[in-house]
mmCIF file of C-alpha atoms in Angstrom:
data_model
loop_
_atom_site.group_PDB
_atom_site.id
_atom_site.type_symbol
_atom_site.label_atom_id
_atom_site.label_comp_id
_atom_site.label_asym_id
_atom_site.label_seq_id
_atom_site.Cartn_x
_atom_site.Cartn_y
_atom_site.Cartn_z
ATOM 1 C CA VAL A 19 -6.544 -105.151 7.584
ATOM 2 C CA ALA A 20 -9.477 -103.189 8.014
ATOM 3 C CA ARG A 21 -10.391 -103.187 4.688
ATOM 4 C CA HIS A 22 -10.055 -107.040 4.265
ATOM 5 C CA LYS A 23 -12.384 -107.351 7.815
ATOM 6 C CA SER A 24 -14.987 -105.310 6.285
ATOM 7 C CA MET A 25 -14.952 -107.427 3.251
ATOM 8 C CA PHE A 26 -14.657 -110.877 4.637
ATOM 9 C CA PHE A 27 -15.394 -110.736 8.317
ATOM 10 C CA ALA A 28 -17.872 -107.811 8.608
ATOM 11 C CA GLU A 29 -19.688 -107.620 12.159
ATOM 12 C CA LYS A 30 -22.583 -105.473 13.227
ATOM 13 C CA ALA A 31 -22.519 -103.642 16.676
ATOM 14 C CA ALA A 32 -24.948 -104.264 19.357
ATOM 15 C CA ASP A 33 -27.426 -101.620 17.866
ATOM 16 C CA ARG A 34 -27.017 -103.940 14.560
ATOM 17 C CA THR A 35 -25.292 -100.923 12.426
ATOM 18 C CA PRO A 36 -22.389 -101.982 10.411
ATOM 19 C CA ILE A 37 -18.921 -101.388 12.491
ATOM 20 C CA ASP A 38 -16.759 -98.970 10.493
ATOM 21 C CA TYR A 39 -13.322 -100.573 10.764
ATOM 22 C CA ALA A 40 -11.709 -97.789 8.989
ATOM 23 C CA ALA A 41 -12.426 -95.748 12.147
ATOM 24 C CA ALA A 42 -9.950 -97.514 14.110
ATOM 25 C CA VAL A 43 -7.035 -96.914 11.853
ATOM 26 C CA ASN A 44 -8.091 -93.116 11.253
ATOM 27 C CA GLY A 45 -8.361 -92.002 14.900
ATOM 28 C CA GLY A 46 -11.343 -93.709 15.966
ATOM 29 C CA LEU A 47 -10.534 -96.415 17.667
ATOM 30 C CA GLN A 48 -13.119 -97.536 20.708
ATOM 31 C CA LEU A 49 -11.651 -100.260 22.768
ATOM 32 C CA ILE A 50 -14.222 -99.539 25.915
ATOM 33 C CA PRO A 51 -17.839 -99.871 25.140
ATOM 34 C CA ALA A 52 -20.776 -97.558 26.515
ATOM 35 C CA GLY A 53 -23.710 -98.327 28.367
ATOM 36 C CA ASP A 54 -25.123 -101.596 28.575
ATOM 37 C CA GLY A 55 -21.912 -103.204 26.539
ATOM 38 C CA ALA A 56 -19.668 -101.743 29.553
ATOM 39 C CA LYS A 57 -21.614 -103.490 32.072
ATOM 40 C CA ALA A 58 -21.603 -106.906 30.022
ATOM 41 C CA LEU A 59 -18.104 -106.944 29.642
ATOM 42 C CA GLU A 60 -17.686 -106.170 33.558
ATOM 43 C CA ASN A 61 -19.817 -108.796 34.277
ATOM 44 C CA ASP A 62 -17.963 -110.950 31.905
ATOM 45 C CA TYR A 63 -14.501 -110.414 33.131
ATOM 46 C CA ALA A 64 -15.910 -110.993 36.335
ATOM 47 C CA ARG A 65 -16.947 -114.353 35.709
ATOM 48 C CA MET A 66 -13.474 -115.035 33.886
ATOM 49 C CA VAL A 67 -11.575 -114.417 37.083
ATOM 50 C CA GLU A 68 -14.262 -116.085 39.427
ATOM 51 C CA ASP A 69 -13.847 -119.164 37.191
ATOM 52 C CA GLY A 70 -9.981 -118.933 37.108
ATOM 53 C CA LEU A 71 -9.452 -118.301 33.383
ATOM 54 C CA LEU A 72 -7.351 -115.657 34.671
ATOM 55 C CA PHE A 73 -4.403 -115.296 36.588
ATOM 56 C CA ASP A 74 -4.961 -115.243 40.209
ATOM 57 C CA ASP A 75 -3.618 -111.629 40.389
ATOM 58 C CA ALA A 76 -5.945 -110.427 37.754
ATOM 59 C CA GLU A 77 -6.002 -106.968 37.225
ATOM 60 C CA PRO A 78 -9.292 -104.816 38.553
ATOM 61 C CA PHE A 79 -11.880 -104.171 35.819
ATOM 62 C CA ASP A 80 -11.703 -100.549 36.109
ATOM 63 C CA ALA A 81 -7.825 -100.506 36.208
ATOM 64 C CA LEU A 82 -8.252 -102.451 32.964
ATOM 65 C CA MET A 83 -10.614 -100.275 31.492
ATOM 66 C CA VAL A 84 -8.165 -97.027 32.232
ATOM 67 C CA ARG A 85 -5.430 -98.946 30.605
ATOM 68 C CA CYS A 86 -7.554 -99.564 27.694
ATOM 69 C CA ALA A 87 -8.775 -95.964 27.122
ATOM 70 C CA ASP A 88 -5.035 -94.792 27.580
ATOM 71 C CA ILE A 89 -4.367 -97.436 24.659
ATOM 72 C CA ALA A 90 -6.995 -95.993 22.658
ATOM 73 C CA ALA A 91 -5.971 -92.432 22.884
ATOM 74 C CA ARG A 92 -2.398 -93.029 22.184
ATOM 75 C CA ALA A 93 -3.753 -95.085 19.069
ATOM 76 C CA ASN A 94 -5.790 -92.330 18.137
ATOM 77 C CA GLY A 95 -3.193 -89.762 18.325
ATOM 78 C CA ALA A 96 -4.110 -87.727 21.690
ATOM 79 C CA ASP A 97 -1.455 -86.096 23.449
ATOM 80 C CA THR A 98 -2.000 -88.130 26.854
#
């Protein structure tokens, strides 16, 4: 899948560098953006909650990021 994605649906990161899709399957999966990306994601999530796009009992953003970090750690083979 990573090879197919890089050949046919390649995207660039916010800093315009090519995304290394192989890293996602080789222990480098990153689900949580850093810096400005994290703030933009938090703002977008808040707008989705406010607009009713998510359930009324939507998980708080910080809790969601903790769950994403756990998923990434497990996918990357970390012992957590």
